[in-house]
Amino acid sequence: MPVREKLFIRKSHRGNVQVVAREHYLRKELPCGALKCASCEKTGHGKAQGRVSEASVLVPDQEAVLRQADLIGKVHPALSDLLFLQSVLRVVRSKSADVYEQVQSMLTTTMEGKRAAIFSNENREETYLHRSHTGESEEYYDRNLLIAAVKWLNQHWTSIGMKAIILTDSNASSYLEEDVPYVTVKKICEDHHELLELYAEHDELPEAMDIESSNENRSNPQKTKRPRAVYPDYLPERKAKAGIRARRYFQGTYHPSAYDVTEATVTVCLEPKNKSKRTQVLIVGRENQNRSIDGDVVVIELLPKSEWRFPSNLAVDQEAADIDSDSEEAEVTLSGSRAKSEKLKAADRDPSPTGRVVAIAQRNWRPYCATISEKSLKGGETALCVPIDRSVPKIRVRSRRISQLIGKRVLIIIDKWDRTSIHPSGHIIREIGPSEDKEAETEVILIENGIPTRKFSDAAMGCLPVESWRVTEEHCKTRWDLRELTICSVDPPGCTDIDDALHFRRINTDEVEVGVHIADVTAFVGHGSALDQEASERGCTVYLVDRRIEMLPSLLSGNFCSLQGGEERLAFSAILRMNNNGNIKRSEFGRSVIKSKAALTYEMAQNRIDEARKGESQGKPTTDEVTKSLMGLAEIAKKLRARRMAAGALILASPEVKFKIEEARDEITDVAMYQVRETNRMVEEFMLLANIVVAEKMLKHFPQCAMLRRHPKPSEEMFEPLIRAAKSAGFDLDVSNSKRLNESLAEIEKAAKARGDEYLGTLLRIVATRSMTQAVYFSSGEVSDPEYLHYGLAAPVYTHFTSPIRRYADVLVHRLLSACLGYASLPMSLQDSQRMNQYAEAINQRHRCAQYASRASTLLHTVLLFKRQGDKLEEAARIIRILGNGLVVLVPRYGVEGIVHIDDDAKARVDETGSAMTLKDGRTLRVLGEVKVRIRIDSAPERMDKVIYELM
Amino acid sequence: MAPPPKRGRGGGARGLEYISLDGLRVDGRLHTEVRKIRCSLGTLSRADGSAYYEQGNTRVLAAVYGPREPTGRDFEHDKAIVKCEFSTAMFASTARRRTWKGDRKSTAAAIVVQRLFEGVILLAEYPRCQIDIYVQVLQNDGGTLVAAVNAACLALINAGVAMSDYVVACSVGYVDNTFVADPNSLESGSDRPELTLAITPHSGKICSCQLVSKLADDASFESAMQYATAGAKQIFQVLEYEVKKYSLGLLDSRGMVAL
């Protein structure tokens, strides 16, 4: 096997110049990718085993793959056979991981009507070119590699009658010169109009424009007028990087503000000495935002101090801020839209620094769900799309069938954003469905939140046990046999994925034994298996109003892992021996086989307890074993809860409501408050206890890589809005620690109830919950000990152990616990704290997305409910925040919140602290105060239906 | 609506793709293939035995002095002692090194080589003697210990030291969830497991087995051993061929065979 030496000259971090030598082996037997080729090896060595068979095969070049990935991936007769060159894929991978992944899946999966193969041209002896290191540019070398490969392929394939054609998306002059067959993507699109909407527009290379103009337009050069630039140009990368080093420019991620799209923030570190101190820089106005979209990593320059300002407290929609015109036609002033901004001046605060975007370090565009706006359609094939995500600007797209797509939800990718165009331009990937259709809207919610809706892969399904799987004697020998114990589960009604069950046994007069039995998911999901992979990508089960997207296939989640009543199941048990006050004397963990005696709902369990208590008070002893243990559990739970409260655990609240769904019509008829029973609290108490005990155990064995959950202690500043809100309602709140906070919240609730205000306490709790950060998973090695604290539960260490069917974190915890107990060795990737933290971060992300999705789904269904109830819906609402031009209100009955816009002519003024607003008609609105609002639905096809709240 | 997860189109993939979609490694080898080996015996004329050994871009020079009288104070009255010095040229890697011997890694490698050959050399044949092995790495592209063992084996043969068998080493790396025989410097990182195995090819005995970092379970250890043994056998063929060629050349120069 011949070997070539490749030499690179590289500059190291310190700026030293190094010479790197790498070997490069050339082979003769590598497959050329053709199915019928007799001289090459039949099967490849890697994952890509596809072969091409048509007479003409397209060989895309790097520009074609990078720009037109969606088009190339389309199943279409004109694009049926594709051969990817190794040299092209190398460049694609280095430029865009996302596109590379797309190509990878094309190469590794078999599709009807599409054949894709790989040809390792750089390692094949005949097609390898040596790169001379005398100033040959990389692009030139890559292009030569491609030409050499295609030339060789055409020669190699003559005997089998196949032809390789370069598929290009840039100027083809060099292919013309070299006399290799090529076709441009544009040509294919022109021949096949249905592909046109997938075609990604891009800037023509100046070279190509020259050629065209020299051929056609030389006689009248005035005709091609240059469009006006609307945005300032970006700095070249080199200059931007030098500027960052010199601390003239700063780099950070761009996020538009949630209420006002004309304002965005970039969090950067302004002081080099204090790396941990981050400052939020405001980017105000389109020109300063300079074509940035949410998530982009941008390079900013600070504006002079005279232009620093306060964050706006106005609510501005994309619609209000948008200028509805095409850049080519109208001249527009970009800063005009926000002339009347009102500043909330607080004397003790300095204005925030402002800046402008000078360059983009990295685009973070993703596929966006959007709707084609009817207004923008002026005949022709282009239209503007309105993304569902309010922080994304409208996108211009082109399609032949644009008129059919009006009012439909489509998935769009942004291709480019020129400085001459107000809006970015993109192309449609696919049609989702009509707007206002429940299915389509639900899919939009899932896509926008990045929740995978695909089915489980065949490989993952292959990891499942057979349908006839049963607990065998073998299981009972290697596990604790707890089938005789009186175990029962208590869950919400209709729950099919029962992952926890409890038992209670009195040992003697002083001691009791409580068992927490959790479904043993890891017995079915081996580490690193395809199923495990899939589950870890999903991260958790997502609950929407009318469906759930499961983390594990339903055979496991609804059957083998679910601890159903009367069925023998594998479990992971925590047996806790405690005294009558609930103090743990001894805890043991182990794998077990259990047989739940009853799967109860909260209501059923509560009824049993209530009846038994009534019976006992009348002198009738309880005979039923399940009821007896339920009573024992309830007794202990009360003590546990009291102790937890004394330690300073918080009672939090959320405005969520429960939908009453009419089964027959699949319609939501009404909403109701969640009812919290004693049994809910009882189960919660034991789950918390089990989680804490497991967390302690895990931390003892794996101090560096335990998967824990923490809830950071909120800072004083974070509570400021809460304290102000309480003050405006006439109460003082003590936030010095969680215990005091909980106590003072309880006092206020009591006092408010005495005043006849039933909801104030809950409302304050909602505001309190909002002012805290969310609890997150983390790896114990990445955070210092005191930060392990779970503030809300007042637990020094905490983890999630009890729901492995629907949370991936629990699966990892189960694996860690198994390793603690010596059942299995800990997989290598879990032994590394950083890797563990990556898992944690990914799970946190998925949890957030799941939460957002389920909220969006709730909102969608609430809107449907409002729609059915018609226009005349009037409800009491509570003010939770006062803005410069409106109020943020919460409607307790429906658990929804929104903005009430107050026009300039109705509004008088907002007081200094932002806690009260006086209207023209003399009414004063206070934070937490009650107002009556009229709710109506504003439906416009181009966006999600909007709930409009009006003050009465 | 909520901020979506980051799945941007911008940005290239990080790190290397160790195994391509076509199943090739970064340098074009398959996962079972070892690098190209070139070697020669008797390169240094003043040493009693010497060998130059090249495994891909890893280049090693080994010299053997002895069996000779002990230079130091310690010796054994009934057998020979083996001493080994392992050094790396300052110019061996891309980044210039400060030291060339005596650091922890060199010392560890020297001890491995010494222990290994103590087991293979027929020490009882040379009482009150000392055998010195000097190994210098001229260029490092991963697998220096493997190259050092193989080079030292050749040098010992060249010196005519009695050994029970050849000693051939081969390492196995673990990248992208697959084992790769004879990893180069790109494929062997400090964060990945690497198994270095030395065997006597005729008897198939294990002389030395080192594992850096951990492997997930016993099964993967078994398969790593298989990869290493198969790799060592590939290397052994080259070594044996080279030794035979060298011996034939010697015989020819003395007119004992007609080539």
Tab-separated table of C-alpha atoms in Angstrom, chain A residues 130-338:
chain	number	residue	atom	x	y	z
A	130	HIS	CA	-0.495	15.727	-4.147
A	131	ARG	CA	-0.888	19.220	-2.836
A	132	SER	CA	2.256	21.130	-3.457
A	133	HIS	CA	2.909	23.473	-0.611
A	134	THR	CA	3.922	26.351	-2.744
A	135	GLY	CA	0.932	28.565	-2.308
A	136	GLU	CA	-1.750	26.425	-3.874
A	137	SER	CA	-4.986	27.567	-2.303
A	138	GLU	CA	-7.192	25.077	-0.547
A	139	GLU	CA	-10.200	25.776	-2.748
A	140	TYR	CA	-8.133	25.306	-5.864
A	141	TYR	CA	-6.792	22.014	-4.562
A	142	ASP	CA	-10.244	20.763	-3.601
A	143	ARG	CA	-11.612	21.683	-6.997
A	144	ASN	CA	-8.778	19.845	-8.710
A	145	LEU	CA	-9.451	16.793	-6.571
A	146	LEU	CA	-13.070	16.846	-7.676
A	147	ILE	CA	-12.194	17.236	-11.334
A	148	ALA	CA	-9.615	14.475	-11.179
A	149	ALA	CA	-12.083	12.147	-9.474
A	150	VAL	CA	-14.864	12.790	-11.982
A	151	LYS	CA	-12.501	12.380	-14.909
A	152	TRP	CA	-11.260	9.089	-13.548
A	153	LEU	CA	-14.780	7.881	-12.763
A	154	ASN	CA	-15.939	8.578	-16.309
A	155	GLN	CA	-13.029	6.617	-17.653
A	156	HIS	CA	-13.523	3.834	-15.126
A	157	TRP	CA	-17.226	3.565	-15.849
A	158	THR	CA	-17.149	3.556	-19.661
A	159	SER	CA	-17.344	-0.228	-19.732
A	160	ILE	CA	-20.507	-0.293	-17.620
A	161	GLY	CA	-22.069	2.641	-19.439
A	162	MET	CA	-22.279	5.058	-16.546
A	163	LYS	CA	-21.442	8.708	-16.453
A	164	ALA	CA	-20.464	11.007	-13.607
A	165	ILE	CA	-21.636	14.604	-13.812
A	166	ILE	CA	-20.581	17.343	-11.445
A	167	LEU	CA	-23.487	19.075	-9.766
A	168	THR	CA	-22.439	22.597	-9.050
A	169	ASP	CA	-23.990	25.664	-7.559
A	170	SER	CA	-21.397	28.234	-8.394
A	171	ASN	CA	-19.713	29.496	-11.454
A	172	ALA	CA	-18.729	26.571	-13.586
A	173	SER	CA	-15.982	28.136	-15.647
A	174	SER	CA	-13.254	25.906	-14.261
A	175	TYR	CA	-15.261	22.794	-15.121
A	176	LEU	CA	-15.783	24.182	-18.594
A	177	GLU	CA	-12.071	24.754	-18.993
A	178	GLU	CA	-11.207	21.283	-17.804
A	179	ASP	CA	-13.865	19.784	-20.024
A	180	VAL	CA	-15.612	17.733	-17.353
A	181	PRO	CA	-19.359	17.230	-17.599
A	182	TYR	CA	-21.321	19.390	-15.167
A	183	VAL	CA	-24.780	20.663	-14.488
A	184	THR	CA	-25.836	23.551	-12.282
A	185	VAL	CA	-28.457	23.208	-9.587
A	186	LYS	CA	-30.283	26.135	-11.122
A	187	LYS	CA	-30.557	24.275	-14.422
A	188	ILE	CA	-32.127	21.283	-12.706
A	189	CYS	CA	-34.577	23.559	-10.924
A	190	GLU	CA	-35.498	25.260	-14.162
A	191	ASP	CA	-36.153	21.896	-15.757
A	192	HIS	CA	-38.146	20.718	-12.795
A	193	HIS	CA	-40.234	23.538	-11.421
A	194	GLU	CA	-41.416	21.603	-8.414
A	195	LEU	CA	-37.891	21.763	-7.034
A	196	LEU	CA	-37.694	25.511	-7.276
A	197	GLU	CA	-39.047	26.219	-3.812
A	198	LEU	CA	-36.249	24.205	-2.277
A	199	TYR	CA	-33.640	26.183	-4.155
A	200	ALA	CA	-31.617	28.338	-1.834
A	201	GLU	CA	-30.825	31.757	-3.207
A	202	HIS	CA	-27.278	32.922	-2.762
A	203	ASP	CA	-25.009	35.711	-3.756
A	204	GLU	CA	-23.681	35.301	-7.216
A	205	LEU	CA	-19.947	35.345	-7.232
A	206	PRO	CA	-18.700	38.597	-8.722
A	207	GLU	CA	-16.797	36.587	-11.281
A	208	ALA	CA	-19.968	34.973	-12.527
A	209	MET	CA	-21.742	38.297	-12.767
A	210	ASP	CA	-18.928	39.668	-14.828
A	211	ILE	CA	-19.210	36.882	-17.304
A	212	GLU	CA	-22.912	37.363	-17.684
A	213	SER	CA	-22.713	41.079	-18.046
A	214	SER	CA	-19.888	40.858	-20.495
A	215	ASN	CA	-21.936	38.558	-22.645
A	216	GLU	CA	-25.252	40.302	-22.551
A	217	ASN	CA	-25.363	43.687	-20.965
A	218	ARG	CA	-22.212	45.330	-22.104
A	219	SER	CA	-24.046	47.714	-24.398
A	220	ASN	CA	-26.159	49.339	-21.699
A	221	PRO	CA	-24.451	49.106	-18.309
A	222	GLN	CA	-26.888	51.574	-16.711
A	223	LYS	CA	-29.653	49.024	-16.858
A	224	THR	CA	-28.229	46.919	-14.051
A	225	LYS	CA	-28.659	49.313	-11.180
A	226	ARG	CA	-27.139	48.354	-7.887
A	227	PRO	CA	-29.718	48.006	-5.148
A	228	ARG	CA	-29.377	50.334	-2.205
A	229	ALA	CA	-27.746	48.984	0.907
A	230	VAL	CA	-30.097	49.056	3.874
A	231	TYR	CA	-27.728	47.695	6.474
A	232	PRO	CA	-24.107	48.503	7.189
A	233	ASP	CA	-21.591	46.000	5.925
A	234	TYR	CA	-20.012	43.429	8.229
A	235	LEU	CA	-16.371	43.707	9.103
A	236	PRO	CA	-14.106	41.101	7.588
A	237	GLU	CA	-13.466	38.183	9.921
A	238	ARG	CA	-9.826	39.032	10.400
A	239	LYS	CA	-10.572	42.579	11.481
A	240	ALA	CA	-13.343	41.461	13.818
A	241	LYS	CA	-11.051	38.943	15.487
A	242	ALA	CA	-8.278	41.483	15.867
A	243	GLY	CA	-10.805	43.908	17.331
A	244	ILE	CA	-11.974	41.345	19.884
A	245	ARG	CA	-8.398	40.737	20.952
A	246	ALA	CA	-7.788	44.452	21.258
A	247	ARG	CA	-11.029	44.721	23.309
A	248	ARG	CA	-12.511	47.172	20.853
A	249	TYR	CA	-15.214	44.676	19.992
A	250	PHE	CA	-16.963	42.073	22.120
A	251	GLN	CA	-18.494	38.747	21.276
A	252	GLY	CA	-21.709	37.300	22.660
A	253	THR	CA	-24.973	35.589	21.809
A	254	TYR	CA	-27.773	37.745	20.456
A	255	HIS	CA	-31.204	37.501	22.052
A	256	PRO	CA	-34.118	39.789	21.213
A	257	SER	CA	-36.162	40.925	24.182
A	258	ALA	CA	-39.307	38.967	24.869
A	259	TYR	CA	-41.666	41.937	24.864
A	260	ASP	CA	-40.029	44.334	22.431
A	261	VAL	CA	-38.459	43.062	19.221
A	262	THR	CA	-36.739	46.316	18.411
A	263	GLU	CA	-34.564	45.791	21.418
A	264	ALA	CA	-32.132	42.961	21.934
A	265	THR	CA	-29.431	42.067	24.377
A	266	VAL	CA	-26.000	40.576	24.018
A	267	THR	CA	-24.316	39.380	27.170
A	268	VAL	CA	-20.605	40.069	27.043
A	269	CYS	CA	-17.719	40.376	29.416
A	270	LEU	CA	-16.565	43.978	29.370
A	271	GLU	CA	-13.846	43.742	31.965
A	272	PRO	CA	-10.995	41.416	31.089
A	273	LYS	CA	-9.900	41.164	34.705
A	274	ASN	CA	-13.206	39.961	36.014
A	275	LYS	CA	-14.173	37.121	33.726
A	276	SER	CA	-17.205	36.088	35.699
A	277	LYS	CA	-18.818	39.508	35.515
A	278	ARG	CA	-21.128	39.696	32.551
A	279	THR	CA	-22.810	42.793	31.271
A	280	GLN	CA	-25.926	42.944	29.166
A	281	VAL	CA	-25.475	45.274	26.244
A	282	LEU	CA	-28.600	46.614	24.584
A	283	ILE	CA	-28.807	46.601	20.830
A	284	VAL	CA	-31.560	48.998	19.839
A	285	GLY	CA	-32.990	49.428	16.368
A	286	ARG	CA	-32.663	47.449	13.199
A	287	GLU	CA	-29.622	49.205	11.901
A	288	ASN	CA	-27.649	48.469	15.032
A	289	GLN	CA	-28.983	44.924	15.144
A	290	ASN	CA	-27.687	44.584	11.610
A	291	ARG	CA	-29.304	41.371	10.384
A	292	SER	CA	-28.836	39.361	13.582
A	293	ILE	CA	-31.331	36.681	14.440
A	294	ASP	CA	-31.993	35.099	17.824
A	295	GLY	CA	-29.162	32.783	18.810
A	296	ASP	CA	-26.493	34.182	16.504
A	297	VAL	CA	-23.070	34.738	17.990
A	298	VAL	CA	-22.328	38.333	17.142
A	299	VAL	CA	-19.453	40.760	17.445
A	300	ILE	CA	-20.522	44.110	18.829
A	301	GLU	CA	-19.042	47.538	19.280
A	302	LEU	CA	-20.134	49.756	22.157
A	303	LEU	CA	-21.796	53.049	21.385
A	304	PRO	CA	-20.608	56.246	23.116
A	305	LYS	CA	-21.849	56.744	26.660
A	306	SER	CA	-24.147	59.557	25.595
A	307	GLU	CA	-26.264	57.012	23.748
A	308	TRP	CA	-26.565	54.580	26.626
A	309	ARG	CA	-30.106	54.098	27.789
A	310	PHE	CA	-32.527	52.145	29.917
A	311	PRO	CA	-34.161	48.946	28.769
A	312	SER	CA	-37.519	49.730	27.311
A	313	ASN	CA	-40.656	48.823	29.137
A	314	LEU	CA	-42.864	48.956	26.103
A	315	ALA	CA	-44.474	46.007	24.445
A	316	VAL	CA	-43.749	46.139	20.734
A	317	ASP	CA	-44.743	43.374	18.373
A	318	GLN	CA	-42.848	42.331	15.359
A	319	GLU	CA	-45.842	43.502	13.394
A	320	ALA	CA	-45.784	46.957	14.824
A	321	ALA	CA	-42.078	47.184	14.318
A	322	ASP	CA	-42.027	45.670	10.902
A	323	ILE	CA	-41.926	47.676	7.806
A	324	ASP	CA	-44.112	45.878	5.374
A	325	SER	CA	-42.418	46.466	2.126
A	326	ASP	CA	-39.800	45.069	-0.103
A	327	SER	CA	-36.481	46.729	0.030
A	328	GLU	CA	-36.163	47.058	-3.700
A	329	GLU	CA	-39.161	49.308	-3.994
A	330	ALA	CA	-39.396	51.539	-1.039
A	331	GLU	CA	-37.000	53.677	0.799
A	332	VAL	CA	-37.423	53.251	4.442
A	333	THR	CA	-36.198	54.792	7.583
A	334	LEU	CA	-35.211	52.101	9.930
A	335	SER	CA	-35.204	53.997	13.141
A	336	GLY	CA	-38.599	55.616	12.642
A	337	SER	CA	-40.578	52.860	14.205
A	338	ARG	CA	-39.499	53.520	17.700
